PDB file of C-alpha atoms in Angstrom:
ATOM      1  CA  MET V  27      -3.613  39.143  72.407  1.00  0.00           C
ATOM      2  CA  GLY V  28      -6.045  38.424  75.308  1.00  0.00           C
ATOM      3  CA  LEU V  29      -8.686  40.996  76.101  1.00  0.00           C
ATOM      4  CA  LEU V  30      -7.559  43.481  73.477  1.00  0.00           C
ATOM      5  CA  SER V  31      -8.345  41.056  70.572  1.00  0.00           C
ATOM      6  CA  ASP V  32     -12.038  41.800  71.033  1.00  0.00           C
ATOM      7  CA  ARG V  33     -11.502  45.518  70.705  1.00  0.00           C
ATOM      8  CA  LEU V  34      -9.154  45.282  67.714  1.00  0.00           C
ATOM      9  CA  VAL V  35     -11.206  45.507  64.553  1.00  0.00           C
ATOM     10  CA  ASP V  36      -8.550  45.589  61.846  1.00  0.00           C
ATOM     11  CA  PRO V  37      -7.533  42.086  60.626  1.00  0.00           C
ATOM     12  CA  ALA V  38      -4.053  43.338  59.760  1.00  0.00           C
ATOM     13  CA  VAL V  39      -3.569  44.375  63.403  1.00  0.00           C
ATOM     14  CA  LYS V  40      -4.715  41.011  64.636  1.00  0.00           C
ATOM     15  CA  GLU V  41      -2.445  39.340  62.144  1.00  0.00           C
ATOM     16  CA  CYS V  42       0.425  41.516  63.365  1.00  0.00           C
ATOM     17  CA  LEU V  43      -0.130  40.397  66.911  1.00  0.00           C
ATOM     18  CA  VAL V  44      -0.359  36.709  65.974  1.00  0.00           C
ATOM     19  CA  ILE V  45       2.772  36.842  63.856  1.00  0.00           C
ATOM     20  CA  GLY V  46       4.554  38.859  66.537  1.00  0.00           C
ATOM     21  CA  GLN V  47       3.770  36.202  69.101  1.00  0.00           C
ATOM     22  CA  ARG V  48       5.036  33.470  66.674  1.00  0.00           C
ATOM     23  CA  VAL V  49       8.315  35.370  66.250  1.00  0.00           C
ATOM     24  CA  ILE V  50       8.715  35.544  70.008  1.00  0.00           C
ATOM     25  CA  SER V  51       8.037  31.861  70.253  1.00  0.00           C
ATOM     26  CA  ILE V  52      10.447  31.003  67.455  1.00  0.00           C
ATOM     27  CA  THR V  53      13.183  33.222  68.882  1.00  0.00           C
ATOM     28  CA  GLY V  54      12.666  31.439  72.216  1.00  0.00           C
ATOM     29  CA  GLU V  55      13.183  28.103  70.492  1.00  0.00           C
ATOM     30  CA  HIS V  56      16.228  29.563  68.700  1.00  0.00           C
ATOM     31  CA  SER V  57      17.676  30.582  72.060  1.00  0.00           C
ATOM     32  CA  ALA V  58      17.292  27.083  73.439  1.00  0.00           C
ATOM     33  CA  VAL V  59      18.932  25.577  70.391  1.00  0.00           C
ATOM     34  CA  ALA V  60      21.743  28.130  70.474  1.00  0.00           C
ATOM     35  CA  ASN V  61      22.399  27.482  74.213  1.00  0.00           C
ATOM     36  CA  ASN V  62      22.412  23.715  73.555  1.00  0.00           C
ATOM     37  CA  CYS V  63      24.898  24.234  70.726  1.00  0.00           C
ATOM     38  CA  ILE V  64      27.181  26.349  72.936  1.00  0.00           C
ATOM     39  CA  SER V  65      27.055  23.700  75.620  1.00  0.00           C
ATOM     40  CA  LYS V  66      27.958  20.930  73.175  1.00  0.00           C
ATOM     41  CA  MET V  67      30.899  22.993  71.840  1.00  0.00           C
ATOM     42  CA  ASP V  68      32.046  23.641  75.401  1.00  0.00           C
ATOM     43  CA  ASP V  69      32.045  19.843  76.024  1.00  0.00           C
ATOM     44  CA  CYS V  70      33.929  19.306  72.853  1.00  0.00           C
ATOM     45  CA  ILE V  71      36.509  21.985  73.657  1.00  0.00           C
ATOM     46  CA  ALA V  72      37.106  20.449  77.050  1.00  0.00           C
ATOM     47  CA  ALA V  73      37.560  17.081  75.418  1.00  0.00           C
ATOM     48  CA  ALA V  74      39.861  18.547  72.766  1.00  0.00           C
ATOM     49  CA  ARG V  75      41.999  20.062  75.523  1.00  0.00           C
ATOM     50  CA  ALA V  76      42.250  16.761  77.362  1.00  0.00           C
ATOM     51  CA  CYS V  77      42.962  14.970  74.048  1.00  0.00           C
ATOM     52  CA  PHE V  78      45.603  17.658  73.142  1.00  0.00           C
ATOM     53  CA  GLU V  79      47.378  17.322  76.469  1.00  0.00           C
ATOM     54  CA  SER V  80      47.575  13.545  76.225  1.00  0.00           C
ATOM     55  CA  GLU V  81      49.393  12.332  73.131  1.00  0.00           C
ATOM     56  CA  SER V  82      48.404   8.680  73.279  1.00  0.00           C
ATOM     57  CA  ASP V  83      45.200   8.510  75.256  1.00  0.00           C
ATOM     58  CA  GLU V  84      42.797   6.696  72.803  1.00  0.00           C
ATOM     59  CA  GLU V  85      39.841   7.084  75.110  1.00  0.00           C
ATOM     60  CA  ALA V  86      40.267  10.934  75.211  1.00  0.00           C
ATOM     61  CA  GLU V  87      40.706  11.027  71.486  1.00  0.00           C
ATOM     62  CA  GLU V  88      37.572   8.925  70.943  1.00  0.00           C
ATOM     63  CA  ARG V  89      35.614  11.133  73.299  1.00  0.00           C
ATOM     64  CA  PHE V  90      36.763  14.222  71.437  1.00  0.00           C
ATOM     65  CA  LEU V  91      35.759  12.792  68.065  1.00  0.00           C
ATOM     66  CA  GLU V  92      32.349  11.817  69.429  1.00  0.00           C
ATOM     67  CA  LEU V  93      31.782  15.231  70.968  1.00  0.00           C
ATOM     68  CA  ARG V  94      33.010  16.947  67.782  1.00  0.00           C
ATOM     69  CA  ALA V  95      30.327  15.008  65.789  1.00  0.00           C
ATOM     70  CA  ALA V  96      27.737  16.016  68.405  1.00  0.00           C
ATOM     71  CA  SER V  97      28.787  19.699  68.190  1.00  0.00           C
ATOM     72  CA  GLU V  98      28.642  19.645  64.349  1.00  0.00           C
ATOM     73  CA  ALA V  99      25.067  18.161  64.546  1.00  0.00           C
ATOM     74  CA  ALA V 100      24.118  20.854  67.050  1.00  0.00           C
ATOM     75  CA  LEU V 101      25.500  23.490  64.758  1.00  0.00           C
ATOM     76  CA  ALA V 102      23.439  22.153  61.848  1.00  0.00           C
ATOM     77  CA  THR V 103      20.324  22.298  64.047  1.00  0.00           C
ATOM     78  CA  TYR V 104      21.287  25.814  65.098  1.00  0.00           C
ATOM     79  CA  GLU V 105      21.596  26.937  61.446  1.00  0.00           C
ATOM     80  CA  SER V 106      18.167  25.557  60.787  1.00  0.00           C
ATOM     81  CA  ALA V 107      16.739  27.398  63.729  1.00  0.00           C
ATOM     82  CA  CYS V 108      18.362  30.601  62.442  1.00  0.00           C
ATOM     83  CA  GLU V 109      16.716  30.196  59.054  1.00  0.00           C
ATOM     84  CA  LYS V 110      13.320  29.614  60.747  1.00  0.00           C
ATOM     85  CA  ALA V 111      13.751  32.732  62.890  1.00  0.00           C
ATOM     86  CA  ASP V 112      14.806  34.813  59.884  1.00  0.00           C
ATOM     87  CA  GLU V 113      11.703  33.746  57.918  1.00  0.00           C
ATOM     88  CA  ALA V 114       9.434  34.623  60.907  1.00  0.00           C
ATOM     89  CA  LEU V 115      11.192  38.047  61.193  1.00  0.00           C
ATOM     90  CA  LYS V 116      10.530  38.750  57.475  1.00  0.00           C
ATOM     91  CA  GLU V 117       6.872  37.925  58.048  1.00  0.00           C
ATOM     92  CA  VAL V 118       6.469  40.284  60.975  1.00  0.00           C
ATOM     93  CA  LEU V 119       8.363  43.066  59.146  1.00  0.00           C
ATOM     94  CA  ALA V 120       6.058  42.735  56.116  1.00  0.00           C
ATOM     95  CA  ILE V 121       2.886  42.830  58.251  1.00  0.00           C
ATOM     96  CA  MET V 122       4.264  45.777  60.276  1.00  0.00           C
ATOM     97  CA  LYS V 123       4.826  47.688  57.010  1.00  0.00           C
ATOM     98  CA  GLU V 124       1.260  46.868  55.941  1.00  0.00           C
ATOM     99  CA  VAL V 125      -0.113  47.939  59.343  1.00  0.00           C
ATOM    100  CA  ARG V 126       1.895  51.186  59.231  1.00  0.00           C
ATOM    101  CA  GLU V 127       0.129  52.094  55.949  1.00  0.00           C
ATOM    102  CA  LEU V 128      -3.329  51.684  57.454  1.00  0.00           C
ATOM    103  CA  ARG V 129      -5.282  54.450  59.207  1.00  0.00           C
ATOM    104  CA  LEU V 130      -5.607  52.975  62.672  1.00  0.00           C
ATOM    105  CA  SER V 131      -7.104  54.104  65.908  1.00  0.00           C
ATOM    106  CA  TRP V 132      -4.659  55.078  68.628  1.00  0.00           C
ATOM    107  CA  ARG V 133      -5.444  51.822  70.502  1.00  0.00           C
ATOM    108  CA  ASN V 134      -4.535  49.695  67.463  1.00  0.00           C
ATOM    109  CA  ARG V 135      -1.387  51.755  66.812  1.00  0.00           C
ATOM    110  CA  ARG V 136      -0.348  51.412  70.496  1.00  0.00           C
ATOM    111  CA  GLU V 137      -0.978  47.672  70.510  1.00  0.00           C
ATOM    112  CA  CYS V 138       1.135  47.258  67.336  1.00  0.00           C
ATOM    113  CA  ARG V 139       3.915  49.392  68.716  1.00  0.00           C
ATOM    114  CA  ARG V 140       3.858  47.359  71.941  1.00  0.00           C
ATOM    115  CA  GLN V 141       4.123  44.089  69.959  1.00  0.00           C
ATOM    116  CA  LEU V 142       6.959  45.530  67.887  1.00  0.00           C
ATOM    117  CA  VAL V 143       8.866  46.495  71.054  1.00  0.00           C
ATOM    118  CA  LEU V 144       8.436  42.988  72.370  1.00  0.00           C
ATOM    119  CA  VAL V 145       9.689  41.448  69.117  1.00  0.00           C
ATOM    120  CA  SER V 146      12.614  43.821  68.981  1.00  0.00           C
ATOM    121  CA  GLN V 147      13.615  42.888  72.529  1.00  0.00           C
ATOM    122  CA  HIS V 148      13.667  39.243  71.565  1.00  0.00           C
ATOM    123  CA  LEU V 149      15.639  40.025  68.426  1.00  0.00           C
ATOM    124  CA  THR V 150      18.201  41.993  70.435  1.00  0.00           C
ATOM    125  CA  GLY V 151      18.631  39.003  72.704  1.00  0.00           C
ATOM    126  CA  ARG V 152      18.980  36.833  69.593  1.00  0.00           C
ATOM    127  CA  GLU V 153      21.755  39.054  68.200  1.00  0.00           C
ATOM    128  CA  ARG V 154      23.742  38.716  71.465  1.00  0.00           C
ATOM    129  CA  LEU V 155      23.313  35.015  71.315  1.00  0.00           C
ATOM    130  CA  LEU V 156      24.500  34.930  67.685  1.00  0.00           C
ATOM    131  CA  GLU V 157      27.713  36.663  68.826  1.00  0.00           C
ATOM    132  CA  ARG V 158      28.258  34.097  71.562  1.00  0.00           C
ATOM    133  CA  VAL V 159      27.749  31.262  69.134  1.00  0.00           C
ATOM    134  CA  ARG V 160      30.129  32.837  66.598  1.00  0.00           C
ATOM    135  CA  ASP V 161      32.793  33.223  69.305  1.00  0.00           C
ATOM    136  CA  LYS V 162      32.314  29.721  70.502  1.00  0.00           C
ATOM    137  CA  MET V 163      32.550  28.417  66.947  1.00  0.00           C
ATOM    138  CA  GLY V 164      35.895  30.093  66.497  1.00  0.00           C
ATOM    139  CA  GLU V 165      37.245  28.522  69.739  1.00  0.00           C
ATOM    140  CA  PHE V 166      35.722  25.169  68.735  1.00  0.00           C
ATOM    141  CA  ALA V 167      37.376  25.294  65.355  1.00  0.00           C
ATOM    142  CA  ARG V 168      40.766  26.272  66.722  1.00  0.00           C
ATOM    143  CA  TRP V 169      40.787  23.472  69.269  1.00  0.00           C
ATOM    144  CA  SER V 170      39.522  20.990  66.699  1.00  0.00           C
ATOM    145  CA  VAL V 171      42.267  21.872  64.214  1.00  0.00           C
ATOM    146  CA  GLU V 172      44.996  21.942  66.886  1.00  0.00           C
ATOM    147  CA  THR V 173      43.946  18.512  68.166  1.00  0.00           C
ATOM    148  CA  ASP V 174      43.823  17.100  64.587  1.00  0.00           C
ATOM    149  CA  ILE V 175      47.339  18.403  64.001  1.00  0.00           C
ATOM    150  CA  ARG V 176      48.673  17.030  67.242  1.00  0.00           C
ATOM    151  CA  HIS V 177      47.250  13.580  66.522  1.00  0.00           C
ATOM    152  CA  ASN V 178      48.318  13.594  62.841  1.00  0.00           C
ATOM    153  CA  ARG V 179      44.721  13.412  61.528  1.00  0.00           C
ATOM    154  CA  PRO V 180      43.585  15.228  58.368  1.00  0.00           C
ATOM    155  CA  ILE V 181      42.280  18.632  59.320  1.00  0.00           C
ATOM    156  CA  ARG V 182      38.480  19.033  58.986  1.00  0.00           C
TER     157      ARG V 182
END
């Protein structure tokens, strides 16, 4: 907001900028959580491969089970971050709709458009990250099931 906040008179515009910044902050947090989740799943997949290759290595199996639990916890945290980001997005879309219906000066319209562009860039990055997490989840599930089968455990 910075210097422009003094020149913006419409409260809806100010609210749009504040909510937009919050969405950007939340999507940044979402990205950090998603990257952590991917990292945990990568660790688990590596452990699953090691466990899969060694039929009777109890240490490898224990490490795999430990990392699978950590990956599942990271996925739960990730899902919560997704919900939070979705709620923030709904807020910014609602305020943008409200702002669009107002008769605003060119400066206010320009500032709102600029904010919307920033938000959309963050959301585009979020969509790419969602795809990466989905792909990693598929690989994680496959290795988890294959390892369970190989070690005669019930499939989760």
